[in-house]
CSV table of C-alpha atoms in Angstrom, one decimal:
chain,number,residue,atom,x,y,z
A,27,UNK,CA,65.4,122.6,83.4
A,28,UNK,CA,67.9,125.1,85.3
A,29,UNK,CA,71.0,122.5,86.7
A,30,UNK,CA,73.2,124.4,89.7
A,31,UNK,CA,75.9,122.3,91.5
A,32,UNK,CA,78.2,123.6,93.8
A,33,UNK,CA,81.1,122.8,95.5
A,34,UNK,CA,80.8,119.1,94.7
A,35,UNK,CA,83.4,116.7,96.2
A,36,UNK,CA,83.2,113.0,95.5
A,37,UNK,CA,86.0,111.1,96.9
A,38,UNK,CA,86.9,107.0,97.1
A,39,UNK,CA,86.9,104.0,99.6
A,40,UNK,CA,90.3,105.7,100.7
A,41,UNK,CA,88.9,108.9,101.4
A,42,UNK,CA,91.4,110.5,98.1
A,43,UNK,CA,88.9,113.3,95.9
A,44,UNK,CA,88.1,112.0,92.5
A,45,UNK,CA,86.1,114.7,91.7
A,46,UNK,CA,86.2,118.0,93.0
A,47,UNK,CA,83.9,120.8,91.1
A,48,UNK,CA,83.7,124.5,92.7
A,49,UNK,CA,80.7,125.6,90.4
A,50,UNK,CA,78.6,124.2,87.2
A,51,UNK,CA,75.8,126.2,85.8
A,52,UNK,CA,73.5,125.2,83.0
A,53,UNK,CA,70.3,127.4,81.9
A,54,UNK,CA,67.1,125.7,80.8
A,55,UNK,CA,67.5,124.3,76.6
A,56,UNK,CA,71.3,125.1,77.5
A,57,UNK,CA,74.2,122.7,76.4
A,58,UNK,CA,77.0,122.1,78.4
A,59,UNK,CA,80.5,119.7,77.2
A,60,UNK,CA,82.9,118.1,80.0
A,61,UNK,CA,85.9,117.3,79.0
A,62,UNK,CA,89.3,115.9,80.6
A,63,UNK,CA,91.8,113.6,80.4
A,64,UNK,CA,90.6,109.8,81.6
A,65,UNK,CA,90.9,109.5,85.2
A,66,UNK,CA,89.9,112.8,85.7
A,67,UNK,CA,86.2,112.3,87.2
A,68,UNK,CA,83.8,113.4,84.0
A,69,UNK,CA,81.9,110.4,84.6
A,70,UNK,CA,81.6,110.5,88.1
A,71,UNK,CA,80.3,114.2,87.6
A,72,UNK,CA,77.7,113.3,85.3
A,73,UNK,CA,77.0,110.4,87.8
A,74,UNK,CA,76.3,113.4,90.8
A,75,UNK,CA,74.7,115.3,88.3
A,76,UNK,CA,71.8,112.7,87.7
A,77,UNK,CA,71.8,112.0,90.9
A,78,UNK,CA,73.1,108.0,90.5
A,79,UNK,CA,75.9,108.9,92.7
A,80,UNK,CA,75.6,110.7,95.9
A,81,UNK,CA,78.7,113.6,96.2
A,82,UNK,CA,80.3,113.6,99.6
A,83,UNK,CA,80.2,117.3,99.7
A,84,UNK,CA,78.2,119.6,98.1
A,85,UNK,CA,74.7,120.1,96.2
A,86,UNK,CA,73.0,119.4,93.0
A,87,UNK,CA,69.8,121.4,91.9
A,88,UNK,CA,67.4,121.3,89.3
A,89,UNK,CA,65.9,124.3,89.9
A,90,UNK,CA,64.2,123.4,92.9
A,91,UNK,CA,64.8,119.9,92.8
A,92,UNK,CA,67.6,119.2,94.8
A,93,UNK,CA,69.2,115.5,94.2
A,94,UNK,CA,71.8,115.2,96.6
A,95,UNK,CA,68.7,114.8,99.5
A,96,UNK,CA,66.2,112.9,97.2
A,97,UNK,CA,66.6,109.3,97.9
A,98,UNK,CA,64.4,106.1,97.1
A,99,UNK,CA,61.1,106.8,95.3
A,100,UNK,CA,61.1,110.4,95.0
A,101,UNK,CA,64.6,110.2,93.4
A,102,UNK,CA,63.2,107.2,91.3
A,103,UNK,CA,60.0,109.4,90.4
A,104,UNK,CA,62.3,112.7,89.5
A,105,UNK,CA,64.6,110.8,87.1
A,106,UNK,CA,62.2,109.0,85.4
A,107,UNK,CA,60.1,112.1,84.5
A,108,UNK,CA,62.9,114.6,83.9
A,109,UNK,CA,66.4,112.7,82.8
A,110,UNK,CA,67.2,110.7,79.9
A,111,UNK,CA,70.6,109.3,80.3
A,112,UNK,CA,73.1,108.0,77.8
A,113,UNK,CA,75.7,105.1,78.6
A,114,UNK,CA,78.9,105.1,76.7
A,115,UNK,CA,77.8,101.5,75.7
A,116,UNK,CA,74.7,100.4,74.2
A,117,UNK,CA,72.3,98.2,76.2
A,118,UNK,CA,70.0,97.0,74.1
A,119,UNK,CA,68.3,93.8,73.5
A,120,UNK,CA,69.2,92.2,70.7
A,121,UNK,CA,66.7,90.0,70.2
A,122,UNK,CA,63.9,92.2,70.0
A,123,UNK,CA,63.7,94.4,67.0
A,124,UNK,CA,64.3,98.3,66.7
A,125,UNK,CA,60.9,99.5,67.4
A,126,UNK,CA,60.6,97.4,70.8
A,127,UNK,CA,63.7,98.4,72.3
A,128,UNK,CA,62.9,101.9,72.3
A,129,UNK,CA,58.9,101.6,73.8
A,130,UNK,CA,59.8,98.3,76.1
A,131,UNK,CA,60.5,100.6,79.1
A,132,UNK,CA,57.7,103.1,78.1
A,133,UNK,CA,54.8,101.2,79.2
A,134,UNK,CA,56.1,101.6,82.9
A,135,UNK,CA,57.3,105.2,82.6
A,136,UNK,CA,54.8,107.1,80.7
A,137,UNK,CA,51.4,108.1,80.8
A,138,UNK,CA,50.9,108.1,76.9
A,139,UNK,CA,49.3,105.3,75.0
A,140,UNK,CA,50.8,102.5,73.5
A,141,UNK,CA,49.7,104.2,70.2
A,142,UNK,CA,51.0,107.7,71.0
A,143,UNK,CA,54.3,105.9,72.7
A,144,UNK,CA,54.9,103.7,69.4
A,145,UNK,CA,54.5,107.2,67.1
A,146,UNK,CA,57.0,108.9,69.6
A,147,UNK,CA,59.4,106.0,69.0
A,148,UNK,CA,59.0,106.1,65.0
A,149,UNK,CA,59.6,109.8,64.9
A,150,UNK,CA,62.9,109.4,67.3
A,151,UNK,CA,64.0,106.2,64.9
A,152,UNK,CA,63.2,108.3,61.5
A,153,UNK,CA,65.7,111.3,63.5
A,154,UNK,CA,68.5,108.8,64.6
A,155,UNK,CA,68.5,107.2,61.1
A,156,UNK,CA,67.5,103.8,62.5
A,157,UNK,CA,65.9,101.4,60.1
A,158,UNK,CA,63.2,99.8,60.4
A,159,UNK,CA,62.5,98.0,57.2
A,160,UNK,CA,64.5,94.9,56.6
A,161,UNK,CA,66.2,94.8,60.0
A,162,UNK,CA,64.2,92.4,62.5
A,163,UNK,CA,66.2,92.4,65.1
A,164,UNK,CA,68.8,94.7,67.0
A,165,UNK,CA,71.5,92.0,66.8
A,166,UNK,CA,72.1,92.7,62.9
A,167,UNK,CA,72.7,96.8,63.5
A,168,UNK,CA,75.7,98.6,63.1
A,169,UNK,CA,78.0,99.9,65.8
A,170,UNK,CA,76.7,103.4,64.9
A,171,UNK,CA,73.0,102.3,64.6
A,172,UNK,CA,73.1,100.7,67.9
A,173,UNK,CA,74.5,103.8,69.3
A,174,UNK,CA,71.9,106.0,68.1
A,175,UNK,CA,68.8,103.3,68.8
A,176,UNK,CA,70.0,103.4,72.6
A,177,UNK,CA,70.1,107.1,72.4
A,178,UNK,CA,66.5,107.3,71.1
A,179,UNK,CA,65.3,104.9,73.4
A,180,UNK,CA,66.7,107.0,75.9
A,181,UNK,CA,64.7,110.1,74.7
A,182,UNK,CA,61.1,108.5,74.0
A,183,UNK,CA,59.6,109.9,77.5
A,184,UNK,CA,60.6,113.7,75.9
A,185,UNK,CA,63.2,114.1,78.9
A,186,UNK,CA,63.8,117.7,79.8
A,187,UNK,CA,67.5,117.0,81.0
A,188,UNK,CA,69.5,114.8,78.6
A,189,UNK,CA,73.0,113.2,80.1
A,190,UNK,CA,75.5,111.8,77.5
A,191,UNK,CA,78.2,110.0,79.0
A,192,UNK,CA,81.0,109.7,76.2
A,193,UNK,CA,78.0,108.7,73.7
A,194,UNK,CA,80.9,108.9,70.7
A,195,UNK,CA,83.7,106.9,72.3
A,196,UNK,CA,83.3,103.4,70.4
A,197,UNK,CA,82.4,105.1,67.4
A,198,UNK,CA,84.6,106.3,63.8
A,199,UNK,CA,84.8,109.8,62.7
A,200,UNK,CA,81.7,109.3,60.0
A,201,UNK,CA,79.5,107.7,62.6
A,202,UNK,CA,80.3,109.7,65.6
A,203,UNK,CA,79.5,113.1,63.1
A,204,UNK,CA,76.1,111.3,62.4
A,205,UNK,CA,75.3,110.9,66.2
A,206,UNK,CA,75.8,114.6,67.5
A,207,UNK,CA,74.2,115.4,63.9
A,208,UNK,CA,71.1,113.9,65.4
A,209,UNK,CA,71.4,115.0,69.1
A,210,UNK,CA,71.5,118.5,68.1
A,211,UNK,CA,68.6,118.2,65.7
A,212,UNK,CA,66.8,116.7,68.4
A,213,UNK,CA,68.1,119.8,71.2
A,214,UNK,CA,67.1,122.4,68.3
A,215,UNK,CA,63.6,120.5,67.7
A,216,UNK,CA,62.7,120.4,71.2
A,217,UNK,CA,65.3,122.5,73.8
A,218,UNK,CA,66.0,119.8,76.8
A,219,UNK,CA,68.9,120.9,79.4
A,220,UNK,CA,71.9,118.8,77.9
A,221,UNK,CA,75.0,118.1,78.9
A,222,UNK,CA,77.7,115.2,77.4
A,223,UNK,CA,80.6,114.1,78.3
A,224,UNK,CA,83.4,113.6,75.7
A,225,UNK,CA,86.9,113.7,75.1
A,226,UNK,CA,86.8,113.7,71.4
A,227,UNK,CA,87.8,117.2,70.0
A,228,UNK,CA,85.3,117.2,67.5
A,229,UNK,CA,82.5,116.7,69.5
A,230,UNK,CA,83.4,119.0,71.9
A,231,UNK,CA,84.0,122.3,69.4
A,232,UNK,CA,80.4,121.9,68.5
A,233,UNK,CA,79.5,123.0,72.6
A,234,UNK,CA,80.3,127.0,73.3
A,235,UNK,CA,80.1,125.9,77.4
A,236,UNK,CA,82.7,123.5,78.4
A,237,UNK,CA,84.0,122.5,82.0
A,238,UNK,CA,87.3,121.2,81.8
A,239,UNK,CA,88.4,118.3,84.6
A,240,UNK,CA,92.3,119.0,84.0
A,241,UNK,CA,93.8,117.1,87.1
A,242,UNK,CA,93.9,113.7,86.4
A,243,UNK,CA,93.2,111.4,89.4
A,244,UNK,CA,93.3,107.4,90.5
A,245,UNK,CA,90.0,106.6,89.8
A,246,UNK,CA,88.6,106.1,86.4
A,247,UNK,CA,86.6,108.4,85.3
């Protein structure tokens, strides 16, 4: 799916601009990095981009989906059927074991059956190098399997727009290799619009499109 923005300006409860983007353009399959120093609104972006946060200037498209206007149930509907998002941090529930935590949600946002939604999540566990055998519950993972279990369960409903927000930033060289190993295995297999926000050098020579946030500004990004 096609993402235009334009002119976006987000600013803060005292009116300063934490974000201000004059033109992103992604094609359909494409991959997009956005990098900047911390502070510098890359969060924020992907934020307007998903349409979580509402810019105070300027428009977001997806294709002819524009999210800047969508609000309540129609937003709800869009996101759930075209975006899977990435948090920096794991949310996952611990008690439950790998297989669960990526189909709990499904049931509610899927029209496949339980059978074809439990096959989907095996295939995206088997991809992310998540085991299954001897590890009951999500509590005894890794760092790095945790990591890539929330990013599979964040790609069961076969998204066509993935959003990564800084999915390496808690992990080591080895493990944060592994991830984007898997994420672009997954892009290759099956071509969703996706863009990820990093910082980390090495993740962000494997994008050829890159916005750069360069101005650092007061507000976290």
């Amino acid at each position: 799916m096609k993402c235009y923005a334009k002119d976006l300006v987000v600013r803060n409860a005292d009116d300063e601009v934490i974000v201000s983007v004059d033109e992103l353009a992604v094609d359909t399959g494409g991959t997009t990095s956005i990098s900047g120093p911390s502070g510098s609104g890359k969060t924020t972006l992907l934020y307007c981009l998903s349409g979580l946060i509402k810019p105070d200037e300027g428009v977001v498209n997806w294709e002819e989906h524009n999210v800047t206007t969508m609000a309540g149930n129609k937003l709800n509907k869009f996101r759930r059927e075209n975006i899977g998002f990435i948090f920096q941090s794991p949310f996952l529930f611990d008690e439950l074991d790998p297989l669960s935590n990526v189909t709990i949600h499904s049931a509610f946002n899927t029209n496949l059956s339980k059978e074809a939604v439990n096959e989907k999540a095996k295939e995206l566990l088997d991809l992310f190098k998540v085991p299954l055998k001897g590890r009951k519950t999500a509590s005894v993972l890794s760092g790095g399997e945790k990591q890539r279990l929330s990013m599979a369960r964040g790609l069961v409903n076969n998204p066509k727009i993935i959003l990564a927000d800084e999915p390496t930033a808690s992990l080591d060289k080895k493990n944060s290799k592994i991830l984007m190993d898997c994420l672009l295995s997954y892009h290759k297999d099956y071509s969703p619009t996706l863009v990820v926000v990093s910082h980390d050098s090495s993740v962000l020579s494997r994008f050829t499109n890159n916005l750069s946030l360069n101005q650092r500004r007061e507000a976290d990004a």
